[in-house]
Amino acid sequence: MKDLDFMARAIELAKKGQLKVQPNPMVGCVIVKNNKIIGEGWHREYGKDHAEINAIKNCKKKFGVKKALKLIAGSNVYVNLEPCSIEKNTPPCSNALIEYQIKKLFCGTLDPNPKINGRGIKLLKKAGIETSVGMLNQECKELNRVFFTNQKKSRPYIILKSAQSLDGKIALQSGESNWISNPESRKNSHHIRSKVKGILVGRNTAEQDNPSLTVRLTSNELGLGKGEAIKQPVKIILGRLKKSKKVSKIFAGNSQIIIGSKESAKKSKNIEYLEYKKKNFLEEFLQDLLDRDISSILVEGGQKTLNAFIVNNLFDELVLYTAPMFLGKGSKDALSVNSPDTIRTSMKLKMVRLERFKEDIKTTYYNENL
């Protein structure tokens, strides 16, 4: 195997933590001696051991502690993200790599966290460990788009999602919108829900549709192990929303709910109200959500809410499910942003994926590259 193969394996391992590590990044680690993998691991869950520690433990489990110590000394280590160098929930991984006397570290990308950025690499170099940074760099950054956005923009990673007709409509004039997309598309959208920390809708959508805002897939469909619980996203409402029968699904059970508006209200057991004085408080609201470890948000509407994120350029990804139907003149548009002065000055997105769910087409766009 080549160096690139070992880094690709680290990325593959990192993906296994996708549903459980946010707001931490996904990280995989491969330990190699004499061109053979002697240990591998990934960051499994927020607050638990990081990938490097799990890889070391894996090596000890395979060979026994005594032999593992000899094997790890002088080995090469492959990680998709720079080893941490500060103590938070766990000890610094860079210290562990130094302690176990590895020979060389291959790192896909530096950690964007300004408190770490390059610090881990410097510590390893100071200890006499060779380092190589940049292998499969773009793939490593793509893997952790959420984490990079959190660190660079001090806000959650924002995905805007809408289901529309061929003529760009989301509902009839009467307000009827169930169901534009087909069951396969809706199932796919639940997979997106499972990967974010929060789902956001505007007050009007909450009152008109009474959505559950939950992940309705089985553990098996999500690839979780037997007995592993499905972590439900936080329900986020933009605009003052009061408990009533017409929003019963949102307030059902012990769901964690955060409501951001210009009006205050008392915090209850599982509902937090955030009050803002500014008319446009969206950016401040997002920063407050990140402070609460809500590192990624799926915005599901309605039109006014989606427009607010677009106009303020507060989004990273746009997902459109297009169904093969026409809803016609007078029906509600999916989006309604103001026209630019010229084509040249219009906001342009990058299409990154095109998928098909029976007759529906799902298109994924990025707002900008990392």
Coordinates of C-alpha atoms in Angstrom, one line a residue:
M1 CA 0.0 0.0 0.0
K2 CA 1.0 3.6 -0.6
D3 CA 0.9 6.7 1.6
L4 CA -2.2 7.8 -0.2
D5 CA -4.0 4.5 0.5
F6 CA -3.3 4.9 4.2
M7 CA -4.7 8.4 4.3
A8 CA -7.7 7.3 2.3
R9 CA -8.3 4.7 4.9
A10 CA -8.0 7.3 7.7
I11 CA -10.8 9.3 5.9
E12 CA -12.9 6.2 5.5
L13 CA -12.6 5.5 9.3
A14 CA -13.4 9.2 10.2
K15 CA -16.7 9.0 8.4
K16 CA -17.9 6.4 10.9
G17 CA -18.2 9.1 13.5
Q18 CA -20.5 11.3 11.4
L19 CA -23.7 11.0 13.5
K20 CA -22.0 11.3 16.9
V21 CA -19.0 13.6 17.0
Q22 CA -20.4 17.1 16.3
P23 CA -19.4 19.8 17.3
N24 CA -16.0 18.0 17.1
P25 CA -14.6 17.1 13.7
M26 CA -14.6 13.6 12.2
V27 CA -11.1 12.1 12.5
G28 CA -9.6 8.8 11.5
C29 CA -6.1 7.5 12.3
V30 CA -4.0 4.7 10.9
I31 CA -0.7 3.5 12.4
V32 CA 1.7 1.8 10.0
K33 CA 4.9 -0.2 10.5
N34 CA 6.8 -1.8 7.7
N35 CA 4.0 -0.9 5.3
K36 CA 1.4 -2.8 7.3
I37 CA -1.4 -1.4 9.4
I38 CA -0.8 -2.2 13.0
G39 CA -3.6 -0.1 14.5
E40 CA -6.5 2.1 13.4
G41 CA -9.3 4.0 15.0
W42 CA -11.7 7.0 14.7
H43 CA -13.3 9.6 17.0
R44 CA -16.4 7.7 17.9
E45 CA -18.4 10.2 20.0
Y46 CA -18.1 13.8 21.3
G47 CA -16.3 13.9 24.6
K48 CA -14.7 10.5 24.2
D49 CA -11.3 9.4 23.1
H50 CA -9.9 10.9 19.9
A51 CA -8.9 8.9 16.8
E52 CA -5.2 8.7 17.7
I53 CA -5.9 7.2 21.1
N54 CA -8.4 4.7 19.7
A55 CA -5.8 3.6 17.1
I56 CA -3.2 3.1 19.9
K57 CA -5.7 1.1 21.9
N58 CA -6.5 -1.0 18.8
C59 CA -2.9 -1.8 18.4
K60 CA -2.6 -2.9 22.0
K61 CA -5.7 -5.1 21.7
K62 CA -4.2 -6.8 18.6
F63 CA -0.7 -7.4 19.8
G64 CA -0.7 -7.0 23.5
V65 CA 0.7 -4.0 25.4
K66 CA 4.3 -5.0 25.4
K67 CA 4.6 -5.8 21.7
A68 CA 2.4 -2.8 20.7
L69 CA 4.8 -0.4 22.4
K70 CA 7.7 -1.7 20.3
L71 CA 5.6 -1.6 17.1
I72 CA 4.3 1.9 17.6
A73 CA 7.8 3.3 18.3
G74 CA 9.2 4.2 14.9
S75 CA 5.9 3.9 13.1
N76 CA 4.2 6.2 10.7
V77 CA 0.8 7.7 11.6
Y78 CA -1.8 9.0 9.1
V79 CA -4.6 11.3 10.3
N80 CA -6.9 13.5 8.2
L81 CA -6.7 16.4 10.7
E82 CA -3.9 17.8 12.7
P83 CA -3.6 16.1 16.1
C84 CA -5.0 18.3 18.9
S85 CA -2.5 20.1 21.2
I86 CA -4.9 21.5 23.9
E87 CA -6.7 19.8 26.7
K88 CA -10.5 20.0 26.7
N89 CA -12.5 16.9 27.2
T90 CA -9.5 14.7 26.5
P91 CA -5.7 14.9 26.8
P92 CA -3.8 16.3 23.8
C93 CA -3.2 13.7 21.1
S94 CA 0.1 15.3 20.0
N95 CA 1.5 14.5 23.4
A96 CA 0.5 10.9 23.1
L97 CA 2.2 10.5 19.7
I98 CA 5.4 12.0 21.2
E99 CA 5.1 9.7 24.2
Y100 CA 4.8 6.6 22.0
Q101 CA 7.8 7.7 19.9
I102 CA 6.3 7.6 16.4
K103 CA 8.7 8.3 13.5
K104 CA 6.5 10.3 11.1
L105 CA 3.1 11.9 11.0
F106 CA 1.1 12.3 7.7
C107 CA -1.6 14.9 8.2
G108 CA -4.3 15.8 5.7
T109 CA -4.9 19.4 6.8
L110 CA -4.1 21.7 9.7
D111 CA -6.8 22.3 12.3
P112 CA -8.7 25.6 11.5
N113 CA -9.2 26.2 15.2
P114 CA -6.9 29.3 15.8
K115 CA -5.9 27.8 19.2
I116 CA -4.5 24.7 17.6
N117 CA -3.7 25.7 14.0
G118 CA -0.1 24.4 13.4
R119 CA 0.6 24.1 17.1
G120 CA 0.3 20.3 17.2
I121 CA 2.7 20.0 14.2
K122 CA 5.2 22.3 15.9
L123 CA 5.2 20.2 19.0
L124 CA 5.8 17.0 17.0
K125 CA 8.6 18.6 15.1
K126 CA 10.2 19.9 18.3
A127 CA 10.2 16.3 19.6
G128 CA 12.1 15.2 16.5
I129 CA 9.1 13.6 14.7
E130 CA 9.0 14.1 10.9
T131 CA 5.7 15.7 9.6
S132 CA 4.0 15.9 6.3
V133 CA 0.9 18.2 5.9
G134 CA -1.4 18.3 2.9
M135 CA -2.0 14.8 1.7
L136 CA -5.5 14.5 0.2
N137 CA -6.0 18.0 1.5
Q138 CA -9.2 18.8 -0.4
E139 CA -10.8 15.5 0.6
C140 CA -9.9 16.1 4.2
K141 CA -11.4 19.6 4.2
E142 CA -14.5 18.4 2.4
L143 CA -15.0 15.7 5.1
N144 CA -15.2 18.4 7.8
R145 CA -17.0 21.2 6.1
V146 CA -19.1 21.7 9.2
F147 CA -16.1 22.0 11.5
F148 CA -14.2 24.3 9.2
T149 CA -17.2 26.6 8.9
N150 CA -17.7 26.7 12.6
Q151 CA -14.1 27.8 13.2
K152 CA -13.7 30.2 10.3
K153 CA -17.1 31.9 10.4
S154 CA -18.1 31.6 14.1
R155 CA -21.5 30.2 13.2
P156 CA -23.2 26.9 12.5
Y157 CA -22.9 25.2 9.1
I158 CA -26.2 26.1 7.3
I159 CA -28.0 23.9 4.8
L160 CA -31.1 25.3 3.1
K161 CA -33.6 22.7 1.9
S162 CA -36.7 23.0 -0.2
A163 CA -38.9 20.7 -2.3
Q164 CA -40.3 22.4 -5.4
S165 CA -42.2 21.8 -8.7
L166 CA -40.6 22.2 -12.1
D167 CA -41.8 25.8 -12.2
G168 CA -40.2 26.5 -8.8
K169 CA -43.3 26.4 -6.6
I170 CA -43.6 25.1 -3.1
A171 CA -47.4 25.3 -2.5
L172 CA -50.6 26.0 -4.2
Q173 CA -52.3 29.3 -3.7
S174 CA -54.5 27.6 -1.1
G175 CA -51.4 26.7 0.9
E176 CA -51.5 23.0 0.1
S177 CA -48.1 21.5 -0.2
N178 CA -48.4 17.8 0.8
W179 CA -46.6 16.1 -0.9
I180 CA -44.6 17.7 -3.6
S181 CA -41.6 15.3 -3.3
N182 CA -42.0 11.6 -3.3
P183 CA -41.4 9.1 -0.4
E184 CA -37.9 8.3 -1.5
S185 CA -36.9 12.0 -1.5
R186 CA -38.5 12.5 1.9
K187 CA -36.6 9.6 3.3
N188 CA -33.4 11.1 1.9
S189 CA -34.2 14.4 3.6
H190 CA -34.5 12.5 6.9
H191 CA -30.9 11.3 6.4
I192 CA -29.9 15.0 6.1
R193 CA -31.8 15.7 9.3
S194 CA -29.9 12.9 11.1
K195 CA -26.5 14.6 10.3
V196 CA -27.3 18.0 11.7
K197 CA -27.6 19.3 15.2
G198 CA -30.7 21.5 14.6
I199 CA -33.7 21.9 12.3
L200 CA -34.9 25.4 11.8
V201 CA -38.3 26.8 10.5
G202 CA -40.0 30.1 10.6
R203 CA -42.9 30.8 12.9
N204 CA -45.4 30.9 10.0
T205 CA -44.3 27.5 8.7
A206 CA -44.5 26.1 12.3
E207 CA -48.1 27.3 12.7
Q208 CA -49.3 26.4 9.2
D209 CA -47.7 22.9 8.9
N210 CA -47.3 21.8 12.5
P211 CA -44.2 19.8 11.6
S212 CA -42.6 17.3 13.9
L213 CA -39.0 18.3 13.0
T214 CA -37.7 14.9 13.9
V215 CA -35.7 12.1 12.3
R216 CA -38.1 9.4 11.4
L217 CA -35.7 6.6 10.3
T218 CA -34.8 3.4 12.0
S219 CA -31.4 2.7 13.7
N220 CA -30.8 0.2 10.9
E221 CA -31.5 2.7 8.2
L222 CA -29.0 5.1 9.8
G223 CA -26.4 2.4 10.1
L224 CA -26.4 2.5 13.9
G225 CA -25.4 -0.5 16.0
K226 CA -28.0 -2.5 17.9
G227 CA -29.3 -0.6 20.8
E228 CA -27.8 2.7 19.8
A229 CA -30.2 5.6 20.3
I230 CA -31.1 8.0 17.5
K231 CA -30.1 11.5 18.6
Q232 CA -32.8 13.9 17.6
P233 CA -31.9 17.4 16.4
V234 CA -32.8 20.5 18.4
K235 CA -36.0 22.2 17.1
I236 CA -35.2 25.8 16.3
I237 CA -38.0 28.4 15.6
L238 CA -37.3 31.8 14.1
G239 CA -40.0 34.1 15.4
R240 CA -42.2 34.1 18.6
L241 CA -44.1 30.8 18.9
K242 CA -46.4 30.0 21.7
K243 CA -47.7 26.6 22.7
S244 CA -51.0 25.7 21.2
K245 CA -52.9 22.8 19.6
K246 CA -51.9 23.9 16.1
V247 CA -48.2 23.4 16.9
S248 CA -48.6 20.3 19.1
K249 CA -46.1 18.2 17.2
I250 CA -43.3 20.7 17.8
F251 CA -43.8 20.8 21.5
A252 CA -44.5 17.1 21.9
G253 CA -42.5 15.0 24.3
N254 CA -39.3 16.4 25.8
S255 CA -37.9 17.8 22.6
Q256 CA -35.2 20.5 23.1
I257 CA -36.6 23.7 21.5
I258 CA -34.9 27.1 21.0
I259 CA -37.0 30.0 19.9
G260 CA -35.3 33.3 18.7
S261 CA -37.4 36.4 18.5
K262 CA -37.8 40.1 19.5
E263 CA -40.1 39.1 22.4
S264 CA -39.0 37.6 25.7
A265 CA -40.5 34.6 27.5
K266 CA -39.5 32.5 30.5
K267 CA -37.4 29.5 29.9
S268 CA -39.1 26.2 30.7
K269 CA -37.7 22.8 31.2
N270 CA -36.8 22.1 27.6
I271 CA -37.7 25.3 25.9
E272 CA -35.2 28.3 25.6
Y273 CA -36.3 31.7 24.4
L274 CA -33.6 34.0 23.1
E275 CA -34.6 37.7 22.9
Y276 CA -33.1 40.2 20.5
K277 CA -33.4 43.9 20.2
K278 CA -32.3 44.3 16.6
K279 CA -34.7 43.9 13.7
N280 CA -32.3 41.7 11.8
F281 CA -30.9 39.4 14.6
L282 CA -30.3 36.4 12.4
E283 CA -26.5 36.5 12.6
E284 CA -26.5 37.1 16.3
F285 CA -29.0 34.2 16.7
L286 CA -26.7 31.9 14.8
Q287 CA -23.7 32.8 17.0
D288 CA -25.8 32.0 20.1
L289 CA -26.8 28.7 18.6
L290 CA -23.1 27.8 18.0
D291 CA -22.3 28.7 21.6
R292 CA -24.9 26.0 22.5
D293 CA -22.9 23.4 20.5
I294 CA -25.4 23.5 17.6
S295 CA -22.7 23.3 14.9
S296 CA -25.0 22.5 11.9
I297 CA -28.5 23.5 11.0
L298 CA -31.0 22.4 8.4
V299 CA -33.3 25.2 7.4
E300 CA -36.6 23.8 6.1
G301 CA -38.5 27.0 5.4
G302 CA -40.8 28.6 4.7
Q303 CA -40.2 31.0 1.8
K304 CA -39.6 34.1 4.0
T305 CA -37.1 32.3 6.2
L306 CA -35.2 30.8 3.3
N307 CA -35.0 34.2 1.7
A308 CA -33.7 35.8 4.9
F309 CA -30.7 33.3 5.0
I310 CA -30.0 33.9 1.3
V311 CA -30.3 37.7 1.4
N312 CA -27.9 37.8 4.4
N313 CA -25.6 35.3 2.7
L314 CA -25.8 33.1 5.8
F315 CA -25.8 29.6 4.2
D316 CA -23.2 27.1 3.0
E317 CA -25.3 24.6 1.1
L318 CA -28.6 24.5 -0.8
V319 CA -30.5 21.3 -1.4
L320 CA -33.4 21.3 -3.9
Y321 CA -35.7 18.4 -4.5
T322 CA -37.5 19.0 -7.8
A323 CA -40.6 17.0 -8.6
P324 CA -41.9 16.5 -12.2
M325 CA -45.1 18.6 -11.8
F326 CA -46.3 22.1 -12.5
L327 CA -48.2 24.0 -9.9
G328 CA -48.8 27.0 -12.1
K329 CA -49.4 30.7 -11.9
G330 CA -50.5 32.0 -8.5
S331 CA -48.9 29.2 -6.6
K332 CA -46.2 30.1 -4.0
D333 CA -42.6 30.4 -5.2
A334 CA -39.9 28.4 -3.5
L335 CA -37.8 31.6 -3.3
S336 CA -38.5 35.3 -3.8
V337 CA -35.2 37.2 -3.6
N338 CA -34.7 40.6 -5.2
S339 CA -33.3 40.8 -8.7
P340 CA -29.6 41.8 -8.9
D341 CA -28.6 44.9 -10.9
T342 CA -26.7 42.8 -13.5
I343 CA -26.2 39.1 -14.2
R344 CA -22.5 39.6 -13.4
T345 CA -23.3 40.7 -9.9
S346 CA -25.8 37.9 -9.2
M347 CA -25.0 35.3 -6.4
K348 CA -23.6 32.2 -8.0
L349 CA -23.5 28.7 -6.5
K350 CA -21.5 25.6 -7.3
M351 CA -23.4 22.5 -8.1
V352 CA -21.6 19.5 -6.4
R353 CA -24.1 16.7 -6.7
L354 CA -27.1 15.5 -8.8
E355 CA -29.1 12.5 -7.5
R356 CA -32.3 10.8 -8.6
F357 CA -35.0 9.5 -6.4
K358 CA -37.4 7.8 -8.8
E359 CA -38.9 10.8 -10.7
D360 CA -37.5 13.4 -8.3
I361 CA -34.2 15.1 -8.9
K362 CA -32.1 16.3 -5.9
T363 CA -29.5 19.0 -6.6
T364 CA -26.9 20.0 -4.0
Y365 CA -25.1 23.4 -4.3
Y366 CA -22.3 24.9 -2.3
N367 CA -22.3 28.6 -1.6
E368 CA -18.5 28.7 -1.7
N369 CA -15.5 26.5 -1.4
L370 CA -13.5 26.1 1.8

